[in-house]
Amino acid sequence: MNTCKGICLQLEIKKFNGKTRYENNQKRCPQCSVFIDCPNVRCPCCRCVLRKTPRAGKSRKLFQERKNESRY
């Protein structure tokens, strides 16, 4: 089982500007419950897979719409 070792607290991003965190390329670790900005797919602290998109229905739809708009 993955456990938080506290490394993520040094990498945690406290604030963001304007857009949602996911639009600013921040990822969330479900185990550590922090947003971090790293190029890896896994959390450097607990090795859990990082989330790149919101889970909530309303937020997820808004994120997908903005993502599709930016493609055109």
mmCIF file of N, CA and C in Angstrom:
data_model
loop_
_atom_site.group_PDB
_atom_site.id
_atom_site.type_symbol
_atom_site.label_atom_id
_atom_site.label_comp_id
_atom_site.label_asym_id
_atom_site.label_seq_id
_atom_site.Cartn_x
_atom_site.Cartn_y
_atom_site.Cartn_z
ATOM 1 N N MET A 1 0.845 -1.189 0.000
ATOM 2 C CA MET A 1 0.000 0.000 0.000
ATOM 3 C C MET A 1 0.885 1.246 0.000
ATOM 4 N N ASN A 2 0.454 2.264 -0.715
ATOM 5 C CA ASN A 2 1.196 3.520 -0.799
ATOM 6 C C ASN A 2 0.946 4.367 0.443
ATOM 7 N N THR A 3 2.022 4.915 0.983
ATOM 8 C CA THR A 3 1.886 5.814 2.122
ATOM 9 C C THR A 3 2.669 7.090 1.854
ATOM 10 N N CYS A 4 2.148 8.180 2.351
ATOM 11 C CA CYS A 4 2.775 9.493 2.179
ATOM 12 C C CYS A 4 4.005 9.583 3.080
ATOM 13 N N LYS A 5 5.123 10.022 2.499
ATOM 14 C CA LYS A 5 6.371 10.146 3.258
ATOM 15 C C LYS A 5 6.698 11.595 3.601
ATOM 16 N N GLY A 6 5.840 12.537 3.174
ATOM 17 C CA GLY A 6 6.040 13.941 3.498
ATOM 18 C C GLY A 6 6.861 14.715 2.487
ATOM 19 N N ILE A 7 7.387 14.058 1.467
ATOM 20 C CA ILE A 7 8.173 14.738 0.435
ATOM 21 C C ILE A 7 7.297 15.702 -0.364
ATOM 22 N N CYS A 8 6.053 15.334 -0.537
ATOM 23 C CA CYS A 8 5.126 16.128 -1.354
ATOM 24 C C CYS A 8 4.844 17.504 -0.736
ATOM 25 N N LEU A 9 5.000 17.645 0.557
ATOM 26 C CA LEU A 9 4.739 18.929 1.202
ATOM 27 C C LEU A 9 5.722 20.000 0.742
ATOM 28 N N GLN A 10 6.913 19.591 0.335
ATOM 29 C CA GLN A 10 7.897 20.529 -0.199
ATOM 30 C C GLN A 10 7.575 20.901 -1.642
ATOM 31 N N LEU A 11 6.883 20.017 -2.362
ATOM 32 C CA LEU A 11 6.540 20.241 -3.766
ATOM 33 C C LEU A 11 5.152 20.842 -3.953
ATOM 34 N N GLU A 12 4.393 20.935 -2.881
ATOM 35 C CA GLU A 12 3.003 21.394 -2.954
ATOM 36 C C GLU A 12 2.914 22.819 -3.484
ATOM 37 N N ILE A 13 1.933 23.051 -4.364
ATOM 38 C CA ILE A 13 1.678 24.377 -4.905
ATOM 39 C C ILE A 13 0.481 24.949 -4.156
ATOM 40 N N LYS A 14 0.697 26.049 -3.465
ATOM 41 C CA LYS A 14 -0.343 26.625 -2.609
ATOM 42 C C LYS A 14 -1.353 27.461 -3.386
ATOM 43 N N LYS A 15 -0.894 28.171 -4.429
ATOM 44 C CA LYS A 15 -1.818 29.061 -5.131
ATOM 45 C C LYS A 15 -1.692 28.884 -6.642
ATOM 46 N N PHE A 16 -2.681 29.379 -7.345
ATOM 47 C CA PHE A 16 -2.689 29.309 -8.790
ATOM 48 C C PHE A 16 -3.318 30.586 -9.321
ATOM 49 N N ASN A 17 -3.151 30.848 -10.607
ATOM 50 C CA ASN A 17 -3.652 32.099 -11.168
ATOM 51 C C ASN A 17 -4.723 31.851 -12.219
ATOM 52 N N GLY A 18 -5.874 32.445 -12.005
ATOM 53 C CA GLY A 18 -6.947 32.494 -12.991
ATOM 54 C C GLY A 18 -7.622 31.186 -13.344
ATOM 55 N N LYS A 19 -6.985 30.386 -14.152
ATOM 56 C CA LYS A 19 -7.585 29.154 -14.644
ATOM 57 C C LYS A 19 -7.644 28.113 -13.528
ATOM 58 N N THR A 20 -8.212 26.961 -13.871
ATOM 59 C CA THR A 20 -8.233 25.887 -12.880
ATOM 60 C C THR A 20 -6.837 25.295 -12.731
ATOM 61 N N ARG A 21 -6.626 24.582 -11.671
ATOM 62 C CA ARG A 21 -5.312 23.990 -11.406
ATOM 63 C C ARG A 21 -4.908 23.018 -12.515
ATOM 64 N N TYR A 22 -5.873 22.261 -13.012
ATOM 65 C CA TYR A 22 -5.562 21.282 -14.049
ATOM 66 C C TYR A 22 -5.187 21.966 -15.361
ATOM 67 N N GLU A 23 -5.755 23.139 -15.643
ATOM 68 C CA GLU A 23 -5.395 23.888 -16.854
ATOM 69 C C GLU A 23 -3.998 24.491 -16.735
ATOM 70 N N ASN A 24 -3.517 24.661 -15.521
ATOM 71 C CA ASN A 24 -2.160 25.158 -15.286
ATOM 72 C C ASN A 24 -1.156 24.015 -15.185
ATOM 73 N N ASN A 25 -1.539 22.827 -15.660
ATOM 74 C CA ASN A 25 -0.686 21.635 -15.666
ATOM 75 C C ASN A 25 -0.267 21.180 -14.275
ATOM 76 N N GLN A 26 -1.102 21.435 -13.299
ATOM 77 C CA GLN A 26 -0.856 20.912 -11.964
ATOM 78 C C GLN A 26 -1.585 19.584 -11.847
ATOM 79 N N LYS A 27 -1.010 18.671 -11.119
ATOM 80 C CA LYS A 27 -1.598 17.349 -10.943
ATOM 81 C C LYS A 27 -1.871 17.132 -9.469
ATOM 82 N N ARG A 28 -2.867 16.295 -9.179
ATOM 83 C CA ARG A 28 -3.249 16.047 -7.792
ATOM 84 C C ARG A 28 -2.947 14.608 -7.413
ATOM 85 N N CYS A 29 -2.350 14.450 -6.267
ATOM 86 C CA CYS A 29 -2.099 13.118 -5.738
ATOM 87 C C CYS A 29 -3.274 12.739 -4.836
ATOM 88 N N PRO A 30 -3.997 11.674 -5.165
ATOM 89 C CA PRO A 30 -5.143 11.288 -4.336
ATOM 90 C C PRO A 30 -4.738 10.758 -2.959
ATOM 91 N N GLN A 31 -3.550 10.208 -2.848
ATOM 92 C CA GLN A 31 -3.084 9.668 -1.564
ATOM 93 C C GLN A 31 -2.644 10.784 -0.608
ATOM 94 N N CYS A 32 -1.849 11.727 -1.128
ATOM 95 C CA CYS A 32 -1.302 12.814 -0.303
ATOM 96 C C CYS A 32 -2.253 14.012 -0.208
ATOM 97 N N SER A 33 -3.210 14.122 -1.116
ATOM 98 C CA SER A 33 -4.197 15.216 -1.175
ATOM 99 C C SER A 33 -3.538 16.582 -1.365
ATOM 100 N N VAL A 34 -2.572 16.644 -2.281
ATOM 101 C CA VAL A 34 -1.908 17.901 -2.609
ATOM 102 C C VAL A 34 -1.810 18.053 -4.122
ATOM 103 N N PHE A 35 -1.732 19.307 -4.568
ATOM 104 C CA PHE A 35 -1.480 19.599 -5.973
ATOM 105 C C PHE A 35 0.010 19.839 -6.134
ATOM 106 N N ILE A 36 0.625 19.162 -7.109
ATOM 107 C CA ILE A 36 2.037 19.344 -7.378
ATOM 108 C C ILE A 36 2.238 19.562 -8.870
ATOM 109 N N ASP A 37 3.339 20.184 -9.217
ATOM 110 C CA ASP A 37 3.677 20.438 -10.612
ATOM 111 C C ASP A 37 4.940 19.652 -10.929
ATOM 112 N N CYS A 38 4.764 18.485 -11.508
ATOM 113 C CA CYS A 38 5.914 17.656 -11.870
ATOM 114 C C CYS A 38 5.626 16.969 -13.196
ATOM 115 N N PRO A 39 6.663 16.662 -13.961
ATOM 116 C CA PRO A 39 6.462 16.037 -15.270
ATOM 117 C C PRO A 39 6.140 14.545 -15.186
ATOM 118 N N ASN A 40 6.320 13.949 -14.046
ATOM 119 C CA ASN A 40 6.108 12.507 -13.893
ATOM 120 C C ASN A 40 4.634 12.150 -13.822
ATOM 121 N N VAL A 41 4.343 10.887 -14.063
ATOM 122 C CA VAL A 41 2.985 10.369 -13.971
ATOM 123 C C VAL A 41 2.668 9.950 -12.537
ATOM 124 N N ARG A 42 3.715 9.625 -11.786
ATOM 125 C CA ARG A 42 3.539 9.174 -10.411
ATOM 126 C C ARG A 42 4.056 10.201 -9.413
ATOM 127 N N CYS A 43 3.468 10.187 -8.233
ATOM 128 C CA CYS A 43 3.866 11.089 -7.158
ATOM 129 C C CYS A 43 5.263 10.710 -6.662
ATOM 130 N N PRO A 44 6.165 11.686 -6.532
ATOM 131 C CA PRO A 44 7.508 11.376 -6.050
ATOM 132 C C PRO A 44 7.527 10.941 -4.578
ATOM 133 N N CYS A 45 6.459 11.180 -3.884
ATOM 134 C CA CYS A 45 6.379 10.869 -2.461
ATOM 135 C C CYS A 45 5.889 9.447 -2.199
ATOM 136 N N CYS A 46 4.737 9.104 -2.759
ATOM 137 C CA CYS A 46 4.119 7.811 -2.455
ATOM 138 C C CYS A 46 4.019 6.883 -3.665
ATOM 139 N N ARG A 47 4.450 7.357 -4.847
ATOM 140 C CA ARG A 47 4.435 6.588 -6.089
ATOM 141 C C ARG A 47 3.024 6.250 -6.572
ATOM 142 N N CYS A 48 2.031 6.981 -6.115
ATOM 143 C CA CYS A 48 0.649 6.809 -6.542
ATOM 144 C C CYS A 48 0.453 7.560 -7.867
ATOM 145 N N VAL A 49 -0.426 7.087 -8.739
ATOM 146 C CA VAL A 49 -0.667 7.740 -10.023
ATOM 147 C C VAL A 49 -1.346 9.086 -9.784
ATOM 148 N N LEU A 50 -0.802 10.136 -10.399
ATOM 149 C CA LEU A 50 -1.345 11.487 -10.247
ATOM 150 C C LEU A 50 -2.544 11.688 -11.155
ATOM 151 N N ARG A 51 -3.467 12.500 -10.715
ATOM 152 C CA ARG A 51 -4.673 12.798 -11.479
ATOM 153 C C ARG A 51 -4.466 14.058 -12.304
ATOM 154 N N LYS A 52 -4.792 13.997 -13.615
ATOM 155 C CA LYS A 52 -4.600 15.128 -14.520
ATOM 156 C C LYS A 52 -5.893 15.858 -14.833
ATOM 157 N N THR A 53 -7.018 15.253 -14.503
ATOM 158 C CA THR A 53 -8.322 15.860 -14.801
ATOM 159 C C THR A 53 -9.200 15.822 -13.562
ATOM 160 N N PRO A 54 -10.138 16.760 -13.454
ATOM 161 C CA PRO A 54 -11.044 16.764 -12.297
ATOM 162 C C PRO A 54 -12.001 15.573 -12.335
ATOM 163 N N ARG A 55 -12.438 15.145 -11.176
ATOM 164 C CA ARG A 55 -13.357 14.019 -11.084
ATOM 165 C C ARG A 55 -14.812 14.451 -11.068
ATOM 166 N N ALA A 56 -15.105 15.624 -10.522
ATOM 167 C CA ALA A 56 -16.481 16.096 -10.397
ATOM 168 C C ALA A 56 -17.084 16.346 -11.779
ATOM 169 N N GLY A 57 -18.350 15.993 -11.951
ATOM 170 C CA GLY A 57 -19.012 16.085 -13.249
ATOM 171 C C GLY A 57 -19.012 17.472 -13.855
ATOM 172 N N LYS A 58 -19.406 18.465 -13.085
ATOM 173 C CA LYS A 58 -19.484 19.831 -13.590
ATOM 174 C C LYS A 58 -18.097 20.370 -13.956
ATOM 175 N N SER A 59 -17.149 20.176 -13.083
ATOM 176 C CA SER A 59 -15.783 20.642 -13.324
ATOM 177 C C SER A 59 -15.148 19.901 -14.493
ATOM 178 N N ARG A 60 -15.430 18.633 -14.580
ATOM 179 C CA ARG A 60 -14.863 17.818 -15.657
ATOM 180 C C ARG A 60 -15.379 18.271 -17.017
ATOM 181 N N LYS A 61 -16.681 18.544 -17.109
ATOM 182 C CA LYS A 61 -17.271 19.017 -18.371
ATOM 183 C C LYS A 61 -16.683 20.361 -18.768
ATOM 184 N N LEU A 62 -16.551 21.275 -17.812
ATOM 185 C CA LEU A 62 -15.976 22.589 -18.082
ATOM 186 C C LEU A 62 -14.527 22.455 -18.550
ATOM 187 N N PHE A 63 -13.767 21.585 -17.914
ATOM 188 C CA PHE A 63 -12.376 21.352 -18.299
ATOM 189 C C PHE A 63 -12.290 20.812 -19.725
ATOM 190 N N GLN A 64 -13.144 19.850 -20.064
ATOM 191 C CA GLN A 64 -13.140 19.271 -21.411
ATOM 192 C C GLN A 64 -13.532 20.297 -22.463
ATOM 193 N N GLU A 65 -14.527 21.148 -22.157
ATOM 194 C CA GLU A 65 -14.940 22.196 -23.096
ATOM 195 C C GLU A 65 -13.808 23.180 -23.358
ATOM 196 N N ARG A 66 -13.136 23.620 -22.302
ATOM 197 C CA ARG A 66 -12.024 24.558 -22.468
ATOM 198 C C ARG A 66 -10.861 23.916 -23.213
ATOM 199 N N LYS A 67 -10.645 22.651 -22.978
ATOM 200 C CA LYS A 67 -9.567 21.921 -23.658
ATOM 201 C C LYS A 67 -9.865 21.824 -25.157
ATOM 202 N N ASN A 68 -11.128 21.548 -25.497
ATOM 203 C CA ASN A 68 -11.527 21.443 -26.904
ATOM 204 C C ASN A 68 -11.472 22.813 -27.596
ATOM 205 N N GLU A 69 -11.824 23.874 -26.888
ATOM 206 C CA GLU A 69 -11.784 25.218 -27.452
ATOM 207 C C GLU A 69 -10.346 25.629 -27.772
ATOM 208 N N SER A 70 -9.409 25.243 -26.933
ATOM 209 C CA SER A 70 -8.030 25.634 -27.136
ATOM 210 C C SER A 70 -7.388 24.912 -28.321
ATOM 211 N N ARG A 71 -7.963 23.807 -28.742
ATOM 212 C CA ARG A 71 -7.438 23.061 -29.888
ATOM 213 C C ARG A 71 -7.701 23.784 -31.199
ATOM 214 N N TYR A 72 -8.793 24.538 -31.261
ATOM 215 C CA TYR A 72 -9.169 25.204 -32.515
ATOM 216 C C TYR A 72 -8.644 26.588 -32.603
#
